[in-house]
Short mmCIF file of C-alpha atoms in Angstrom, two decimals:
data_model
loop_
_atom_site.label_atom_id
_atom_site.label_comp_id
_atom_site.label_asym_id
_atom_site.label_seq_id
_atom_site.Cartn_x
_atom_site.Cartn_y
_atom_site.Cartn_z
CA UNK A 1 -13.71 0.28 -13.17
CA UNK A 2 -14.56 1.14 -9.43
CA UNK A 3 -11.98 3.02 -7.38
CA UNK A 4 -11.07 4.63 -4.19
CA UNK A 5 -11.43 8.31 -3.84
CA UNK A 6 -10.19 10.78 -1.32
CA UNK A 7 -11.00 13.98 -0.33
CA UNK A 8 -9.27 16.61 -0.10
CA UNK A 9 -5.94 15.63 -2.15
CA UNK A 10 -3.57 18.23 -0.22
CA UNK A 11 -4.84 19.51 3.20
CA UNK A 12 -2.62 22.32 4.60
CA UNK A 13 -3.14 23.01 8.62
CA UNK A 14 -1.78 24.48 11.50
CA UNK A 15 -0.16 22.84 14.51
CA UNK A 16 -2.89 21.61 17.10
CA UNK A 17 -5.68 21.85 14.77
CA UNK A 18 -7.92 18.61 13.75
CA UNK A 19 -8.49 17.53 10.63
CA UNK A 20 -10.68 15.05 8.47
CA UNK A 21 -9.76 13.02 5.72
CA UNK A 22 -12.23 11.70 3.68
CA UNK A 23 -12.47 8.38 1.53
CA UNK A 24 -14.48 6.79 -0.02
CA UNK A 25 -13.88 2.75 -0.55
CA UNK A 26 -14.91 0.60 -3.42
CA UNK A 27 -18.94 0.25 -2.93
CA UNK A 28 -19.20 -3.57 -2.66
CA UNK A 29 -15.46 -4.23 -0.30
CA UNK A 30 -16.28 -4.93 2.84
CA UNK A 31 -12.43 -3.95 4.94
CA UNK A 32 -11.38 -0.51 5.11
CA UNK A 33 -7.67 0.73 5.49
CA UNK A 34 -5.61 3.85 6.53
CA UNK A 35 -2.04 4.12 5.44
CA UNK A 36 0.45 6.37 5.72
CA UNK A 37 3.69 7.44 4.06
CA UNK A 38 6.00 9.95 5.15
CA UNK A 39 7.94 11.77 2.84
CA UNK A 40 10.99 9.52 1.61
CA UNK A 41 9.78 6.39 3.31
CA UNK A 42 7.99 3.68 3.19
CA UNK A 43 3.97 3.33 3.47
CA UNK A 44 3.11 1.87 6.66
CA UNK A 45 0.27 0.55 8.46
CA UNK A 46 -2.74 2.61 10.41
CA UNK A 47 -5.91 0.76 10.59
CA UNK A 48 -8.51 -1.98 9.74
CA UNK A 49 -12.01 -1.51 10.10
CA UNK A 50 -14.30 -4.36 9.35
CA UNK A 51 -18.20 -4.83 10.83
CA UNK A 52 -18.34 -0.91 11.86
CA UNK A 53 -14.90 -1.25 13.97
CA UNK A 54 -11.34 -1.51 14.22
CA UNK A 55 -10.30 -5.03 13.53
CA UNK A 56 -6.14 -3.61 13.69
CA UNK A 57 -4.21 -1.28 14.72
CA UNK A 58 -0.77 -0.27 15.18
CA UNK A 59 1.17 1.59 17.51
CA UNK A 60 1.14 4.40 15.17
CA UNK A 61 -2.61 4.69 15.47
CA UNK A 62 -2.79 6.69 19.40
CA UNK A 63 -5.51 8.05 20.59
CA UNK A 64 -4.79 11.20 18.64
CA UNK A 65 -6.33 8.91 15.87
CA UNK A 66 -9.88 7.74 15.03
CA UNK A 67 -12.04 6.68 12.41
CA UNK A 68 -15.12 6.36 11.52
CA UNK A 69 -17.83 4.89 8.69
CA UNK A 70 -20.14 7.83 9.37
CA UNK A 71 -22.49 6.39 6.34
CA UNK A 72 -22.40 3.93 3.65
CA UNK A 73 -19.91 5.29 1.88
CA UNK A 74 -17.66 7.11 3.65
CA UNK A 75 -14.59 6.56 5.60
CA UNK A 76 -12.76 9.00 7.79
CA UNK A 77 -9.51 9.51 9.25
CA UNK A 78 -9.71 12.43 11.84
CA UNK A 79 -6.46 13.78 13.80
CA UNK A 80 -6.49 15.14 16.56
CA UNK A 81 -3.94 18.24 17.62
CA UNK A 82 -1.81 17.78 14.82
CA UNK A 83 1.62 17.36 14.86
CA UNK A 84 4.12 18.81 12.46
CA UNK A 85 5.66 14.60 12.30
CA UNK A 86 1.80 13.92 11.29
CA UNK A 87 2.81 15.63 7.89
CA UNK A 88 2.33 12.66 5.41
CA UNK A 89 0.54 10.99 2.32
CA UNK A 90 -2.65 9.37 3.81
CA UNK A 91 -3.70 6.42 1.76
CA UNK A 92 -6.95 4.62 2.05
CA UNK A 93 -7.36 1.48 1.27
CA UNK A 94 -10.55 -1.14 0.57
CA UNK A 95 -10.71 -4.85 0.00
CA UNK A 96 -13.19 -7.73 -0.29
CA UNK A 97 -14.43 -10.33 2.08
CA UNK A 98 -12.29 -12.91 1.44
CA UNK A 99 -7.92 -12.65 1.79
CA UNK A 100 -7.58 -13.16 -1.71
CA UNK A 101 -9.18 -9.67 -2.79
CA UNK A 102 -5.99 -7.64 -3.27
CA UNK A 103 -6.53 -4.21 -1.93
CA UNK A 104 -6.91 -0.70 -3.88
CA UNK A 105 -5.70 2.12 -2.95
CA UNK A 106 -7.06 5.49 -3.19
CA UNK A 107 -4.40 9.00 -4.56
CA UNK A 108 -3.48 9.68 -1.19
CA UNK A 109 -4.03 13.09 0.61
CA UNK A 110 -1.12 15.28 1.32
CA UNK A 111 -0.91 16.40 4.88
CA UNK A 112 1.20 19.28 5.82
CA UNK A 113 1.36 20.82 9.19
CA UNK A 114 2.38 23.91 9.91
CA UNK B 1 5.67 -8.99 12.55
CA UNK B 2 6.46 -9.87 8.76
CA UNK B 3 9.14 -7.92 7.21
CA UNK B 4 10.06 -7.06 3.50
CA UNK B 5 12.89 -6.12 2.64
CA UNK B 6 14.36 -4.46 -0.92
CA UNK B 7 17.66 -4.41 -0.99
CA UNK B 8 18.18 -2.07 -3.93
CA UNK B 9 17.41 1.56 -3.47
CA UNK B 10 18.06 2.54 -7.15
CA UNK B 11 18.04 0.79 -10.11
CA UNK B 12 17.97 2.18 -13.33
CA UNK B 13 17.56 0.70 -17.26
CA UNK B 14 18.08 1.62 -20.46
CA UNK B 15 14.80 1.85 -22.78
CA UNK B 16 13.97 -1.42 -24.06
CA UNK B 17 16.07 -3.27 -22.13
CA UNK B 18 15.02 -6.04 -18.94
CA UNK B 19 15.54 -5.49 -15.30
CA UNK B 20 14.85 -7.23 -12.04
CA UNK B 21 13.45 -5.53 -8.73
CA UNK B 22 14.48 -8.12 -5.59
CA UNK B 23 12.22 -8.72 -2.89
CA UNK B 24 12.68 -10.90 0.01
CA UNK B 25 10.64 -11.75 2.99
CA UNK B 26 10.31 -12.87 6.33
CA UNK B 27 7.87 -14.80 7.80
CA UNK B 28 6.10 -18.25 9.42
CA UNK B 29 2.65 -18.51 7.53
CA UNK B 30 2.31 -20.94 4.99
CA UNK B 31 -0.50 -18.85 3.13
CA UNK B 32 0.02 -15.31 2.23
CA UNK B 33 -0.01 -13.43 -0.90
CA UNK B 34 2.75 -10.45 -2.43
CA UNK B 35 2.33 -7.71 -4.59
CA UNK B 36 4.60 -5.08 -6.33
CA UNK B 37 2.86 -1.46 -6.53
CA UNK B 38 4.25 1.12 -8.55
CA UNK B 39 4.11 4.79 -7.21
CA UNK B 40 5.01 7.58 -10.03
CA UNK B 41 5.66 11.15 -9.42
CA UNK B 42 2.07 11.83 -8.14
CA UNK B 43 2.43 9.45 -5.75
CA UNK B 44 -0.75 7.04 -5.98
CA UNK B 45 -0.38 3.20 -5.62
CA UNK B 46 -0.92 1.22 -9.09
CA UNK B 47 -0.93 -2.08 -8.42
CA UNK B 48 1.47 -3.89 -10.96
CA UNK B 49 0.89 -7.82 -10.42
CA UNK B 50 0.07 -10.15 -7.16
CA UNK B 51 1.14 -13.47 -6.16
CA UNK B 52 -0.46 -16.05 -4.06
CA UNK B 53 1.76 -18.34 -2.17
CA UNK B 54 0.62 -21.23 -2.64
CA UNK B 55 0.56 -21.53 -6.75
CA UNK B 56 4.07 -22.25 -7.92
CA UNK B 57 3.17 -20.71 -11.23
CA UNK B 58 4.86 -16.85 -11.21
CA UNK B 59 2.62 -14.35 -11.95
CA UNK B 60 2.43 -12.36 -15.41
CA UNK B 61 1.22 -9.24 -16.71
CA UNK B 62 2.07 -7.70 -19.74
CA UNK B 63 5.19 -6.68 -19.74
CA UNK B 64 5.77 -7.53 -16.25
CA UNK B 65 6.66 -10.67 -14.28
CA UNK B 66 7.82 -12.36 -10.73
CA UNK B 67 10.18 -15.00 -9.92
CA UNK B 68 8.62 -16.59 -7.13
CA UNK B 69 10.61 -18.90 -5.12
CA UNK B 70 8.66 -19.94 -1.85
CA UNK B 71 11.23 -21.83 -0.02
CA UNK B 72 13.77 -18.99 -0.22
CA UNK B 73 11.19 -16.12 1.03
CA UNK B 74 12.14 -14.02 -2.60
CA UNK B 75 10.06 -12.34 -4.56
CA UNK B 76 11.70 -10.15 -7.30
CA UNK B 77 9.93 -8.42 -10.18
CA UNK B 78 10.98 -8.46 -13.71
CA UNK B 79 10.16 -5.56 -16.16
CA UNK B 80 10.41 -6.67 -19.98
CA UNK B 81 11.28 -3.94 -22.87
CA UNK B 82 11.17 -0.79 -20.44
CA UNK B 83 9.78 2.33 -21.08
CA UNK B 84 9.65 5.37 -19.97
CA UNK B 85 6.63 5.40 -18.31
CA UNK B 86 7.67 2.67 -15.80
CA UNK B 87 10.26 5.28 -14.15
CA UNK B 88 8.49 4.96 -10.68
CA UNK B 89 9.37 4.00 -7.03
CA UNK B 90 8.49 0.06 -6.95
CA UNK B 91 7.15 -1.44 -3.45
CA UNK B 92 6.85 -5.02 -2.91
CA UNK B 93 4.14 -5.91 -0.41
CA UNK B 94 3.30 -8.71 1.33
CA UNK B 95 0.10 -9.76 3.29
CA UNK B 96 -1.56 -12.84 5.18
CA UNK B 97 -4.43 -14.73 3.62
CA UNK B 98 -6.70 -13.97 6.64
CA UNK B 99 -8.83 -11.85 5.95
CA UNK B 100 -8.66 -7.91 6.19
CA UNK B 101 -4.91 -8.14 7.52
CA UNK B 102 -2.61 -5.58 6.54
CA UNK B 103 0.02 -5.02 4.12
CA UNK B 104 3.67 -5.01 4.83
CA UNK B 105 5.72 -3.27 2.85
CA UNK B 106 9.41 -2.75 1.47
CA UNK B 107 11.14 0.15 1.56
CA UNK B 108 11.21 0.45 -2.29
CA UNK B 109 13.61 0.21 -5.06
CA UNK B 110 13.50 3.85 -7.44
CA UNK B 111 13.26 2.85 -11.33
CA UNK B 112 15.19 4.87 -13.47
CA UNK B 113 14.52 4.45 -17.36
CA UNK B 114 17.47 5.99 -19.75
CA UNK B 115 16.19 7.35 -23.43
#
């Protein structure tokens, strides 16, 4: 059965540095999600990208944020100047065309800032 | 914005036994769909079973079923002869039919399952 993957599973960085997380949706979905899930709480909405751009945001998602479809495949979540609060379980997410396709979830990747 | 809510930080079961996860929700659509996800230990999202909104039959699988009641915004989660495996943080989630919209989701109940 098809999944999500993401790469790297734990990322460990220092304050103010950027970093990339990788995923890699479901080959035939055609919306791509970012999550995110702090420690203890619950998961909570990023972004939508649909048609090679953001189709939702929320006011987590600053301008410290962006992401990207670089290829076919991929889908990235880069950070800008990290902040220690940015420490988190990142969870992509993919879905179909139409709003009945449920969407999957990748394992997550562990952010911790330093 | 649509809001979840789970009322129940904590539940726990004996082995075998039946319990209920409670869900309710807020909001104005008409069309919209729910889902519990189970996260264990390692913290991935497994979906466990979906409901669209506008089929008054509840949702099965397995071992696992919803009481669905549209008029009342609830959405609880019933888990049939536990086990141990199902010891897991439980998130209900709800989302719009339009396409590519977001999920919403609770706050999560924590499952425990007694030997």
């Amino acid at each position: 059965e098809p999944e999500v993957t993401q790469t790297p599973s734990h990322q460990v960085t220092q304050m103010g540095q950027e970093v990339i997380l990788r995923c890699v949706p479901i080959s035939n979905h055609l919306y791509f999600y970012w999550y995110r899930q702090i420690l203890g709480q619950k998961v909570e909405f990023l972004v939508s990208f649909y048609n090679n751009e953001i189709s939702e945001k929320s006011e987590i998602f600053d301008d410290q944020f962006s992401v990207e479809r670089p290829d076919g495949s991929n889908f990235t979540l880069k950070i800008r100047s990290t902040k220690l609060e940015d420490s988190a379980m990142y969870f992509c997410a993919s879905g179909g065309l139409a709003g009945t396709d449920t969407q999957y979830f990748g394992p997550g990747t562990r952010l911790t800032v330093l | 914005a649509q809001t979840v809510t789970q009322s129940q930080p904590e539940m726990s079961v004996q082995e075998a036994e039946t319990v209920t996860l409670s869900c309710t929700y807020d909001t104005s659509e008409s069309d919209y769909y729910l889902f519990w996800y189970k996260q264990p230990p390692s913290r991935q999202m497994i979906l466990v079973i979906r409901q669209e909104a506008y089929k008054q039959q509840n949702a099965t699988e397995n071992r696992f079923s919803v009481n669905f009641q549209k008029a009342a915004k609830s959405f609880s989660l019933k888990i049939s002869d536990s086990q141990l495996g199902d010891a897991a943080m439980y998130f209900c989630a709800y989302r719009s039919a339009k396409p590519g919209n977001q999920f919403y989701f609770g706050t999560g109940t924590s499952l425990t399952v007694i030997p």
